[in-house]
Amino acid sequence: MNRRITDFLTIAIGAMIIILATGCNATKHVPEGKYLLRSNTIKLKTDVPLTQKGELRDNMERLASQKPNKYVLGLFPYKVYLYNTRYKKYQADPTNFQLKSKTVEAPVIYDSTQKRRSALNMRSYMFNKGFFYAKVTDTTIYRGRKAHVTYTVETGGNYLINKVLFDIDDNTALDVITKAYTHTHLKTGADFSYDLLELEKSRITNLMRDYGYYYFTNDNISFELDTMNKQYFKDIENPFESAINFIALQKNAKKPTLDIKLIVRADDSARQAYRRFGISRIRVFPDFKTNRDFRDTVNMLIKESQGVTFKYHNYYVRENVVRKQLFIEPGHYYSQSEYDQTLSKLNELGIFQSVRISYREDSTREGDWLSSSVILTPNNKLDYGTSWELSNATTYDAGTNLTLSFRNRNLWRGANLLSMSVTGGIESLYDSIGNGFFDHFKLLTKSIGFNASIDFPKFLFPIRQNKVSVNNAPRTVIGFGINLLDRVNFFTLINTNTSLQYRWKETKTKTWEISPAFVNIIRLPSISPQFQARLDSNEFLRNSYKPTFIEGENIAFTFSDRERKNGKNYNYIRISAEEAGGLMKGLNQLIPKFDSSYSQYMKYDLDAQRFFHRRHSLLGLRFQAGVGIPYDQSTTLPYIKQYFVGGAYSIRGYRIRTLGPGSYYDPTPVSASNIVDRIGDIKLEMTAEYRFDIVKLFSGAIQMNGALFADAGNIWLAQKAEKYPNGEFKFSRLGQDVAISTGTGIRFDIAGFFLVRLDAAFPIKKPAYFDNVAQPADYKFYGKSGWVINQVDPLYNEWWKREVVLNFAIGYPF
């Protein structure tokens, strides 16, 4: 083994011993005869599927009423250590801010009564999950002055639902509930749990309210459980009674079953729950201020739109914009789902700070009628913002970017979102030649850009409005931008773009985006003789950087069940396709003298993500693939459409645009005079990232998290290029071409709104170094076939300088 690696392991083991020894200090102020609670361990004995065991174990851990102190990596009780360093101060001042904010922790003293309470909590939880005769035993092992508690949970078998009976004291309600019973949560043969009963209560309540039963609530619903042997449930309030006969059921091959009686009752003599209400009138207050607005008819602007009254102080938004988002209708029965949809769609407009809908019985009309008021508080119409970024990469040592943005949320009083931004940035490279400090930095790149878009909350031409439901959240986005990139001593590139895009939701999990037309005009008004010489000698670069006209269309489909699964164990898939040049070719054939300097290509992209959540950790997996296929008169993709990898959001062991294509190797040292981006027509990228909690700071306002990750992938050329040997894609060489890096990171989640990330990564496989390719002069640092794991040397300063890449970024990589 490498001597330096051996030394590193020796130091690491020594440090671990010191940490463990220091950790013993946690018992320093534990009273004599008492013990520090060191750990709670859950042992689960059950036959439930593997996918459910993790959730059960996590919930068992949460139910332990006494929890041990926080430990770093399970070894070092850093909060107790901080407490012990100022023990007398905290003893004298138990209201100290650091104690209240939990920046420090007093040692958790083991309490056997808390252990018994924890076991009871766990049994109750298992009972609610349908494991009526679960057993929880606890064991405490003392090591030194520390107590290790183990809870052994034997779930036993759970009950299955046999059938559901109805006991409803109103024939109309019985008819409504039975007709919609196919949507029940109480399916025959399903595992019983009390959670299902709560879900069924909510379903039936929403169903009845959808039919106009405004006063119907969950309190009107109750259940009775009946097992196959009635003696098991003599008293539903005492679920642990008469459990001894359950042993006989466990000997049978089948799980025990139970019947459920669904009981619906009106809870008062007036039978309010069975009164069916209609909506008599609707009033909308788009700029509500005080309750006097309900009665004010003098100082208000009053308008009517399709039977709905609008009352304004100021004409903040056109009434037809709000009217399209109203699913509640005068003359219709009250509906809970229409109420929920109206709230959701009005909030989606983005122009209201708050949205409320109130109902009261209408005393001006006979019968059961409700008067509705839609109360809207306007948001700030104008929004200004700035952002500043600082970055570094192999192609530059220091980069900065400043963005000024402006938004108008309610353009033309139509809830149209106008967004405009101006961005400017520079990149520089450190050069050892120079007199003063600033003379060492050579300017590489200057960039400036202006972008604007208008987002309409509807479909514009040529789609008719009555052909699209508001349920689908239709949007039309028209965008325009012009961006200038000045690569000092190389070229100046100007990209002018415009686009038309339609977006809508097919369902809550499926979203579509279609751009029937987009245009990019790429111009290079200035090219240096030095860069022109490089273009003349390199066909791939010449075709990539040539001035071109891009006109095309694209379509994208996104599936995400994150909202449906409440952000737990969810999936995300995005598939898109883009075509350019087809229309231009048709025009060129119709008009022979038409300009033919346009790009032609097909482009396909896939982004698939899967997340697995645990209580204090998360495993995220991501796979990306992209293929650009130039055709006809184009031999490469345009520069702005080509792929690149590396950087804070890609393969983090390589800096941005420094990897690939394929196994191509360029031995030329990086300098201000030879920097050329690594780009390609094909991309494959895979990432696995394990994220875990570390510590909460400042009463939880900042959550410090950690991550371990591995990234793999590369880019390739679609066609062989003379200047890029081994740069084209070949399945036979795919295993060698894939680059792999790994690393660790620290993240600071600030109040759940802003995340700062620092990742350190290094390559463990370099595709440019394998057996049949000429090796660089410093080959001694690299292994054969691209693998360089055996060269990882944290104690070698040169290895850190050459291999470790630090990525500072905002937000997660995916």
Coordinates of N, CA and C in Angstrom, one line a residue, residues 173-379:
A173 N -78.5 10.6 2.1 CA -77.1 10.4 2.4 C -76.6 9.0 2.1
L174 N -77.4 8.0 2.4 CA -77.1 6.6 2.1 C -76.9 6.4 0.6
D175 N -77.8 7.0 -0.2 CA -77.6 6.9 -1.6 C -76.4 7.6 -2.1
V176 N -76.0 8.7 -1.6 CA -74.8 9.4 -2.1 C -73.6 8.6 -1.7
I177 N -73.5 8.1 -0.5 CA -72.3 7.4 0.0 C -72.1 6.1 -0.7
T178 N -73.2 5.3 -0.9 CA -73.1 4.0 -1.6 C -72.7 4.1 -3.1
K179 N -73.2 5.2 -3.7 CA -72.9 5.3 -5.1 C -71.5 5.6 -5.4
A180 N -70.8 6.3 -4.5 CA -69.4 6.6 -4.6 C -68.5 5.7 -3.8
Y181 N -69.0 4.5 -3.4 CA -68.2 3.7 -2.5 C -67.0 3.0 -3.3
T182 N -67.0 3.0 -4.6 CA -65.9 2.4 -5.3 C -64.6 3.1 -5.0
H183 N -64.6 4.3 -4.5 CA -63.4 5.1 -4.1 C -63.0 5.0 -2.7
T184 N -63.6 4.0 -2.0 CA -63.3 3.9 -0.6 C -61.9 3.5 -0.3
H185 N -61.4 3.9 0.9 CA -60.1 3.5 1.4 C -60.2 2.1 2.1
L186 N -61.4 1.7 2.4 CA -61.5 0.4 3.2 C -61.8 -0.7 2.2
K187 N -60.8 -1.1 1.5 CA -60.9 -2.2 0.5 C -60.9 -3.5 1.1
T188 N -61.7 -4.4 0.6 CA -61.7 -5.8 1.1 C -60.3 -6.5 0.9
G189 N -59.8 -7.0 2.0 CA -58.5 -7.7 1.9 C -57.3 -6.8 2.2
A190 N -57.6 -5.5 2.4 CA -56.5 -4.5 2.7 C -56.1 -4.6 4.2
D191 N -54.8 -4.3 4.5 CA -54.4 -4.3 5.9 C -55.1 -3.2 6.6
F192 N -55.7 -3.5 7.7 CA -56.5 -2.5 8.5 C -55.5 -1.6 9.3
S193 N -55.9 -0.3 9.4 CA -55.2 0.6 10.3 C -56.2 1.7 10.6
Y194 N -56.0 2.3 11.7 CA -56.9 3.5 12.1 C -56.6 4.7 11.2
D195 N -55.5 4.7 10.6 CA -55.2 5.8 9.6 C -56.2 5.7 8.4
L196 N -56.6 4.5 8.0 CA -57.5 4.3 7.0 C -58.9 4.8 7.4
L197 N -59.3 4.6 8.6 CA -60.6 5.1 9.1 C -60.6 6.7 9.0
E198 N -59.5 7.3 9.4 CA -59.4 8.8 9.3 C -59.5 9.2 7.8
L199 N -58.8 8.5 6.9 CA -58.9 8.9 5.5 C -60.3 8.7 5.0
E200 N -61.0 7.6 5.4 CA -62.3 7.4 5.0 C -63.3 8.4 5.5
K201 N -63.1 8.9 6.7 CA -63.9 10.0 7.3 C -63.8 11.2 6.4
S202 N -62.5 11.6 6.1 CA -62.3 12.8 5.3 C -62.9 12.6 3.9
R203 N -62.8 11.4 3.3 CA -63.4 11.2 2.0 C -64.9 11.4 2.0
I204 N -65.5 10.8 2.9 CA -67.0 10.8 3.0 C -67.4 12.3 3.3
T205 N -66.7 12.9 4.2 CA -67.1 14.3 4.5 C -67.0 15.2 3.3
N206 N -65.9 15.1 2.5 CA -65.7 15.9 1.3 C -66.8 15.5 0.3
L207 N -67.1 14.2 0.2 CA -68.1 13.8 -0.7 C -69.5 14.4 -0.4
M208 N -69.9 14.4 0.9 CA -71.2 15.0 1.3 C -71.1 16.5 1.0
R209 N -70.0 17.1 1.4 CA -70.0 18.6 1.2 C -70.0 18.9 -0.3
D210 N -69.4 18.0 -1.2 CA -69.5 18.3 -2.6 C -70.9 18.2 -3.1
Y211 N -71.8 17.6 -2.4 CA -73.2 17.5 -2.8 C -74.0 18.6 -2.1
G212 N -73.4 19.5 -1.5 CA -74.1 20.7 -0.9 C -74.4 20.6 0.6
Y213 N -73.9 19.6 1.3 CA -74.2 19.4 2.7 C -73.1 20.2 3.5
Y214 N -73.4 21.5 3.6 CA -72.4 22.5 4.1 C -72.0 22.2 5.5
Y215 N -72.9 21.8 6.3 CA -72.7 21.6 7.8 C -72.2 20.2 8.1
F216 N -72.0 19.3 7.1 CA -71.6 18.0 7.4 C -70.1 18.0 7.7
T217 N -69.7 17.3 8.8 CA -68.3 17.2 9.3 C -67.9 15.8 9.6
N218 N -66.6 15.6 9.9 CA -66.1 14.3 10.4 C -66.8 13.8 11.6
D219 N -67.3 14.7 12.4 CA -68.0 14.3 13.7 C -69.3 13.6 13.4
N220 N -69.8 13.7 12.2 CA -71.0 12.9 11.9 C -70.8 11.5 11.5
I221 N -69.5 11.1 11.5 CA -69.1 9.7 11.1 C -68.4 9.0 12.2
S222 N -68.7 7.8 12.4 CA -68.1 6.9 13.4 C -68.0 5.5 12.9
F223 N -67.2 4.7 13.5 CA -67.0 3.3 13.1 C -67.1 2.3 14.3
E224 N -67.6 1.1 14.0 CA -67.5 0.0 15.0 C -66.8 -1.1 14.3
L225 N -65.9 -1.8 15.0 CA -65.1 -2.9 14.5 C -65.6 -4.2 15.1
D226 N -65.6 -5.2 14.3 CA -66.1 -6.5 14.7 C -65.3 -7.6 14.1
T227 N -64.6 -8.3 15.0 CA -63.7 -9.4 14.5 C -64.6 -10.6 14.2
M228 N -64.0 -11.6 13.6 CA -64.7 -12.9 13.3 C -65.2 -13.5 14.7
N229 N -64.4 -13.3 15.7 CA -64.8 -13.8 17.1 C -65.1 -12.6 17.9
K230 N -66.3 -12.3 18.2 CA -66.7 -11.0 18.8 C -66.1 -10.8 20.1
Q231 N -65.7 -11.8 20.9 CA -65.2 -11.6 22.2 C -63.9 -10.8 22.2
Y232 N -63.2 -10.7 21.0 CA -62.0 -10.0 21.0 C -62.2 -8.5 21.2
F233 N -63.4 -8.0 20.8 CA -63.7 -6.5 20.9 C -64.9 -6.3 21.7
K234 N -64.9 -6.7 22.9 CA -66.1 -6.4 23.8 C -66.2 -4.9 24.1
D235 N -65.0 -4.3 24.2 CA -64.9 -2.9 24.5 C -64.0 -2.2 23.5
I236 N -64.5 -1.4 22.5 CA -63.6 -0.9 21.5 C -62.7 0.1 22.1
E237 N -63.0 0.7 23.3 CA -62.1 1.7 24.0 C -61.0 1.0 24.7
N238 N -61.0 -0.3 24.9 CA -60.0 -1.1 25.5 C -59.4 -2.1 24.6
P239 N -58.6 -1.8 23.6 CA -58.2 -2.7 22.6 C -57.3 -3.8 23.0
F240 N -56.7 -3.8 24.3 CA -55.8 -4.8 24.7 C -56.6 -5.9 25.5
E241 N -57.9 -5.8 25.6 CA -58.7 -6.7 26.4 C -58.8 -8.1 25.7
S242 N -58.8 -9.2 26.3 CA -59.1 -10.5 25.8 C -58.1 -10.9 24.7
A243 N -56.8 -10.7 24.8 CA -55.9 -10.9 23.8 C -55.4 -12.4 23.8
I244 N -55.7 -13.2 24.8 CA -55.1 -14.5 24.9 C -55.5 -15.4 23.8
N245 N -56.7 -15.2 23.2 CA -57.1 -16.1 22.2 C -56.5 -15.8 20.8
F246 N -55.7 -14.8 20.7 CA -55.1 -14.4 19.5 C -54.0 -15.4 19.1
I247 N -53.5 -16.1 20.0 CA -52.4 -17.1 19.7 C -53.0 -18.2 18.8
A248 N -54.3 -18.5 19.0 CA -54.9 -19.6 18.2 C -55.0 -19.1 16.7
L249 N -55.3 -17.8 16.6 CA -55.4 -17.2 15.2 C -54.1 -17.3 14.5
Q250 N -53.0 -17.0 15.2 CA -51.7 -17.0 14.6 C -51.3 -18.4 14.0
K251 N -51.9 -19.4 14.6 CA -51.5 -20.7 14.1 C -52.2 -21.1 12.8
N252 N -53.2 -20.3 12.4 CA -53.9 -20.5 11.1 C -53.0 -19.9 10.0
A253 N -53.3 -20.4 8.8 CA -52.5 -20.0 7.6 C -53.0 -18.6 7.2
K254 N -54.3 -18.2 7.5 CA -54.8 -16.9 7.1 C -54.6 -15.9 8.2
K255 N -54.5 -14.6 7.8 CA -54.5 -13.6 8.8 C -55.9 -13.4 9.3
P256 N -56.1 -12.9 10.5 CA -57.4 -12.6 11.1 C -58.1 -11.5 10.3
T257 N -59.4 -11.5 10.3 CA -60.1 -10.4 9.6 C -61.1 -9.7 10.5
L258 N -61.6 -8.6 10.1 CA -62.6 -7.9 10.9 C -63.6 -7.2 9.9
D259 N -64.8 -7.0 10.4 CA -65.8 -6.2 9.7 C -65.9 -4.8 10.3
I260 N -66.2 -3.9 9.5 CA -66.3 -2.5 9.9 C -67.7 -2.0 9.6
K261 N -68.3 -1.4 10.6 CA -69.6 -0.8 10.5 C -69.4 0.7 10.4
L262 N -69.9 1.3 9.3 CA -69.8 2.7 9.0 C -71.1 3.4 9.5
I263 N -71.0 4.3 10.5 CA -72.2 4.9 11.1 C -72.2 6.4 10.8
V264 N -73.3 6.9 10.2 CA -73.5 8.3 9.9 C -74.7 8.8 10.6
R265 N -74.6 9.8 11.4 CA -75.6 10.4 12.2 C -75.6 11.9 12.2
A266 N -76.8 12.5 12.1 CA -76.9 14.0 12.4 C -76.7 14.2 13.8
D267 N -75.9 15.2 14.2 CA -75.5 15.4 15.6 C -76.4 16.4 16.3
D268 N -77.6 16.8 15.8 CA -78.5 17.7 16.5 C -79.9 17.4 16.0
S269 N -80.9 17.9 16.8 CA -82.3 17.7 16.5 C -82.7 18.4 15.2
A270 N -82.0 19.5 14.8 CA -82.4 20.2 13.6 C -81.8 19.5 12.4
R271 N -81.0 18.4 12.6 CA -80.5 17.6 11.5 C -79.8 18.5 10.4
Q272 N -79.0 19.5 11.0 CA -78.2 20.4 10.1 C -77.4 19.7 9.1
A273 N -76.8 18.6 9.5 CA -75.8 17.9 8.6 C -76.5 17.5 7.3
Y274 N -77.8 17.3 7.3 CA -78.5 16.8 6.1 C -79.2 18.0 5.3
R275 N -78.9 19.2 5.6 CA -79.5 20.3 4.9 C -78.6 20.6 3.7
R276 N -79.1 20.6 2.5 CA -78.4 20.8 1.2 C -78.5 22.3 0.8
F277 N -77.3 23.0 0.7 CA -77.3 24.4 0.5 C -76.9 24.7 -1.0
G278 N -77.6 25.7 -1.5 CA -77.1 26.3 -2.8 C -76.5 27.6 -2.6
I279 N -75.8 28.2 -3.6 CA -75.2 29.5 -3.5 C -76.1 30.5 -4.2
S280 N -76.5 31.5 -3.4 CA -77.4 32.5 -3.9 C -76.7 33.6 -4.6
R281 N -75.6 34.1 -4.1 CA -74.8 35.2 -4.7 C -73.3 35.1 -4.4
I282 N -72.5 35.7 -5.2 CA -71.0 35.7 -4.9 C -70.6 37.2 -5.1
R283 N -69.9 37.6 -4.1 CA -69.2 39.0 -4.2 C -67.7 38.8 -4.1
V284 N -67.0 39.5 -4.9 CA -65.5 39.4 -4.9 C -65.0 40.8 -4.6
F285 N -64.0 40.8 -3.6 CA -63.3 42.0 -3.2 C -61.8 41.9 -3.6
P286 N -61.5 42.3 -4.8 CA -60.1 42.1 -5.3 C -59.0 42.9 -4.5
D287 N -59.4 44.0 -3.8 CA -58.4 44.7 -3.0 C -59.1 45.0 -1.6
F288 N -59.4 44.0 -0.9 CA -60.1 44.0 0.4 C -59.2 44.8 1.4
K289 N -59.8 45.7 2.2 CA -59.1 46.4 3.2 C -59.7 46.1 4.6
T290 N -61.0 46.4 4.8 CA -61.6 46.2 6.1 C -63.0 45.6 5.9
N291 N -63.6 45.2 7.1 CA -64.9 44.6 7.0 C -66.0 45.6 6.5
R292 N -65.7 46.9 6.6 CA -66.6 47.9 6.1 C -66.9 47.8 4.6
D293 N -65.9 47.1 3.9 CA -66.1 46.9 2.5 C -67.3 46.1 2.1
F294 N -67.8 45.3 3.1 CA -69.0 44.4 2.8 C -70.2 45.3 2.6
R295 N -70.2 46.5 3.3 CA -71.5 47.3 3.3 C -71.3 48.6 2.5
D296 N -70.1 48.9 2.1 CA -69.8 50.2 1.4 C -70.3 50.1 0.0
T297 N -71.2 51.0 -0.4 CA -71.7 51.1 -1.7 C -71.4 52.4 -2.4
V298 N -70.8 53.3 -1.6 CA -70.5 54.7 -2.1 C -69.1 54.8 -2.6
N299 N -68.1 54.3 -1.8 CA -66.7 54.5 -2.1 C -66.1 53.3 -2.9
M300 N -67.0 52.5 -3.4 CA -66.5 51.3 -4.1 C -66.9 51.4 -5.6
L301 N -66.0 50.9 -6.5 CA -66.3 50.7 -7.9 C -67.0 49.3 -8.0
I302 N -68.2 49.2 -8.5 CA -68.9 48.0 -8.5 C -69.1 47.5 -10.0
K303 N -68.7 46.3 -10.3 CA -68.9 45.8 -11.6 C -69.5 44.4 -11.5
E304 N -70.1 44.0 -12.6 CA -70.8 42.6 -12.7 C -70.1 41.8 -13.8
S305 N -69.9 40.5 -13.6 CA -69.3 39.7 -14.6 C -69.9 38.3 -14.4
Q306 N -70.8 37.9 -15.3 CA -71.4 36.6 -15.4 C -72.1 36.2 -14.0
G307 N -72.8 37.1 -13.5 CA -73.6 36.8 -12.3 C -72.8 37.1 -11.0
V308 N -71.6 37.5 -11.1 CA -70.7 37.7 -9.9 C -70.5 39.2 -9.7
T309 N -70.6 39.7 -8.5 CA -70.4 41.1 -8.2 C -68.9 41.4 -7.8
F310 N -68.3 42.4 -8.4 CA -66.9 42.8 -8.0 C -67.0 44.2 -7.4
K311 N -66.3 44.3 -6.3 CA -66.3 45.6 -5.6 C -64.8 46.0 -5.4
Y312 N -64.4 47.2 -5.9 CA -63.1 47.6 -5.9 C -62.9 48.9 -5.2
H313 N -61.8 49.1 -4.5 CA -61.3 50.5 -4.1 C -60.6 51.1 -5.3
N314 N -59.7 50.3 -5.9 CA -58.9 50.7 -7.1 C -59.1 49.5 -8.1
Y315 N -59.1 49.9 -9.3 CA -59.3 48.8 -10.4 C -58.0 48.0 -10.5
Y316 N -57.7 47.1 -9.5 CA -56.4 46.4 -9.4 C -56.3 45.4 -10.5
V317 N -57.3 44.6 -10.8 CA -57.2 43.5 -11.8 C -58.6 43.4 -12.5
R318 N -58.5 43.1 -13.8 CA -59.7 43.0 -14.5 C -60.6 41.9 -14.0
E319 N -61.9 42.1 -14.0 CA -62.8 41.1 -13.3 C -62.8 39.8 -14.1
N320 N -62.6 39.8 -15.4 CA -62.7 38.6 -16.2 C -61.5 37.7 -15.9
V321 N -60.4 38.2 -15.4 CA -59.2 37.4 -15.0 C -59.5 36.6 -13.8
V322 N -60.2 37.3 -12.8 CA -60.5 36.6 -11.6 C -61.7 35.6 -11.8
R323 N -62.7 36.1 -12.7 CA -63.9 35.3 -12.9 C -63.5 33.9 -13.5
K324 N -62.5 33.8 -14.3 CA -62.1 32.5 -14.9 C -61.6 31.5 -13.9
Q325 N -61.1 32.1 -12.7 CA -60.6 31.2 -11.7 C -61.6 30.8 -10.7
L326 N -62.9 31.3 -10.8 CA -63.9 30.9 -9.9 C -64.7 29.7 -10.3
F327 N -64.6 28.6 -9.5 CA -65.3 27.4 -9.8 C -66.6 27.3 -9.1
I328 N -66.8 28.2 -8.0 CA -68.1 28.3 -7.4 C -69.0 29.2 -8.2
E329 N -70.2 28.8 -8.4 CA -71.1 29.5 -9.3 C -72.5 29.8 -8.6
P330 N -73.0 31.0 -8.8 CA -74.3 31.3 -8.2 C -75.4 30.4 -8.9
G331 N -76.3 30.0 -8.0 CA -77.4 29.1 -8.5 C -77.0 27.6 -8.4
H332 N -75.7 27.3 -8.2 CA -75.3 25.9 -8.0 C -75.3 25.5 -6.5
Y333 N -75.3 24.2 -6.3 CA -75.1 23.7 -4.9 C -73.7 24.0 -4.4
Y334 N -73.6 24.2 -3.1 CA -72.2 24.3 -2.6 C -71.4 23.0 -2.8
S335 N -70.1 23.2 -3.1 CA -69.2 22.1 -3.4 C -67.9 22.3 -2.7
Q336 N -67.4 21.4 -1.9 CA -66.1 21.5 -1.3 C -65.0 21.5 -2.3
S337 N -65.1 20.6 -3.3 CA -64.0 20.6 -4.2 C -63.9 21.8 -5.1
E338 N -65.0 22.4 -5.4 CA -65.0 23.7 -6.1 C -64.5 24.8 -5.3
Y339 N -64.8 24.8 -4.0 CA -64.2 25.7 -3.1 C -62.6 25.6 -3.0
D340 N -62.1 24.4 -2.9 CA -60.7 24.1 -2.9 C -60.0 24.5 -4.2
Q341 N -60.7 24.2 -5.3 CA -60.1 24.6 -6.6 C -60.0 26.1 -6.8
T342 N -61.0 26.8 -6.3 CA -61.0 28.3 -6.4 C -59.9 28.9 -5.6
L343 N -59.7 28.4 -4.4 CA -58.6 28.9 -3.6 C -57.2 28.6 -4.3
S344 N -57.1 27.4 -4.8 CA -55.8 27.0 -5.5 C -55.5 27.9 -6.7
K345 N -56.5 28.1 -7.6 CA -56.3 28.8 -8.8 C -56.1 30.3 -8.6
L346 N -56.8 30.8 -7.6 CA -56.6 32.3 -7.3 C -55.2 32.5 -6.7
N347 N -54.7 31.6 -5.9 CA -53.3 31.7 -5.4 C -52.3 31.5 -6.5
E348 N -52.6 30.7 -7.5 CA -51.7 30.4 -8.6 C -51.4 31.7 -9.5
L349 N -52.4 32.6 -9.5 CA -52.2 33.8 -10.3 C -51.0 34.6 -9.8
G350 N -50.7 34.5 -8.5 CA -49.4 35.1 -8.0 C -49.6 36.6 -7.7
I351 N -50.8 37.2 -7.8 CA -51.0 38.6 -7.6 C -51.7 38.9 -6.3
F352 N -52.0 37.9 -5.5 CA -52.7 38.1 -4.2 C -51.8 37.6 -3.1
Q353 N -51.7 38.4 -2.0 CA -51.0 38.0 -0.9 C -51.7 37.0 0.0
S354 N -53.1 37.1 0.0 CA -53.9 36.1 0.7 C -55.2 36.0 -0.1
V355 N -55.8 34.8 0.1 CA -57.1 34.5 -0.6 C -58.0 33.8 0.5
R356 N -59.2 34.3 0.7 CA -60.1 33.7 1.6 C -61.5 33.7 0.9
I357 N -62.3 32.6 1.3 CA -63.6 32.5 0.8 C -64.5 32.3 2.0
S358 N -65.5 33.1 2.3 CA -66.4 32.9 3.4 C -67.8 32.7 3.0
Y359 N -68.6 32.0 3.8 CA -70.0 31.7 3.5 C -70.8 32.1 4.7
R360 N -72.0 32.5 4.5 CA -73.0 32.7 5.5 C -74.4 32.4 4.9
E361 N -75.3 32.0 5.8 CA -76.7 31.7 5.3 C -77.3 33.0 4.9
D362 N -78.0 33.0 3.7 CA -78.6 34.1 3.1 C -80.0 34.3 3.7
S363 N -80.2 35.3 4.5 CA -81.5 35.5 5.2 C -82.4 36.2 4.2
T364 N -82.0 36.7 3.1 CA -82.9 37.4 2.2 C -83.7 36.5 1.3
R365 N -83.3 35.2 1.3 CA -84.0 34.3 0.4 C -84.6 33.1 1.3
E366 N -85.7 32.6 0.8 CA -86.3 31.4 1.5 C -85.5 30.2 1.1
G367 N -85.5 29.2 2.0 CA -84.8 28.0 1.7 C -83.3 28.0 2.2
D368 N -82.6 27.0 1.8 CA -81.3 26.8 2.2 C -80.3 27.3 1.2
W369 N -79.9 28.6 1.4 CA -79.0 29.3 0.5 C -77.8 29.9 1.3
L370 N -76.7 30.0 0.6 CA -75.5 30.6 1.2 C -75.1 31.8 0.3
S371 N -74.6 32.8 1.0 CA -74.0 34.0 0.3 C -72.5 33.8 0.5
S372 N -71.8 34.0 -0.6 CA -70.3 33.8 -0.6 C -69.6 35.1 -0.9
S373 N -68.5 35.3 -0.1 CA -67.6 36.4 -0.3 C -66.2 35.9 -0.6
V374 N -65.6 36.4 -1.7 CA -64.2 36.0 -2.0 C -63.4 37.2 -1.7
I375 N -62.5 37.1 -0.7 CA -61.8 38.2 -0.1 C -60.3 38.1 -0.5
L376 N -59.8 39.0 -1.3 CA -58.5 39.0 -1.9 C -57.7 40.2 -1.4
T377 N -56.5 39.9 -0.9 CA -55.5 41.0 -0.5 C -54.4 41.1 -1.5
P378 N -54.3 42.2 -2.2 CA -53.3 42.3 -3.3 C -51.8 42.1 -2.8
N379 N -51.0 41.5 -3.6 CA -49.6 41.4 -3.4 C -48.9 42.7 -4.0

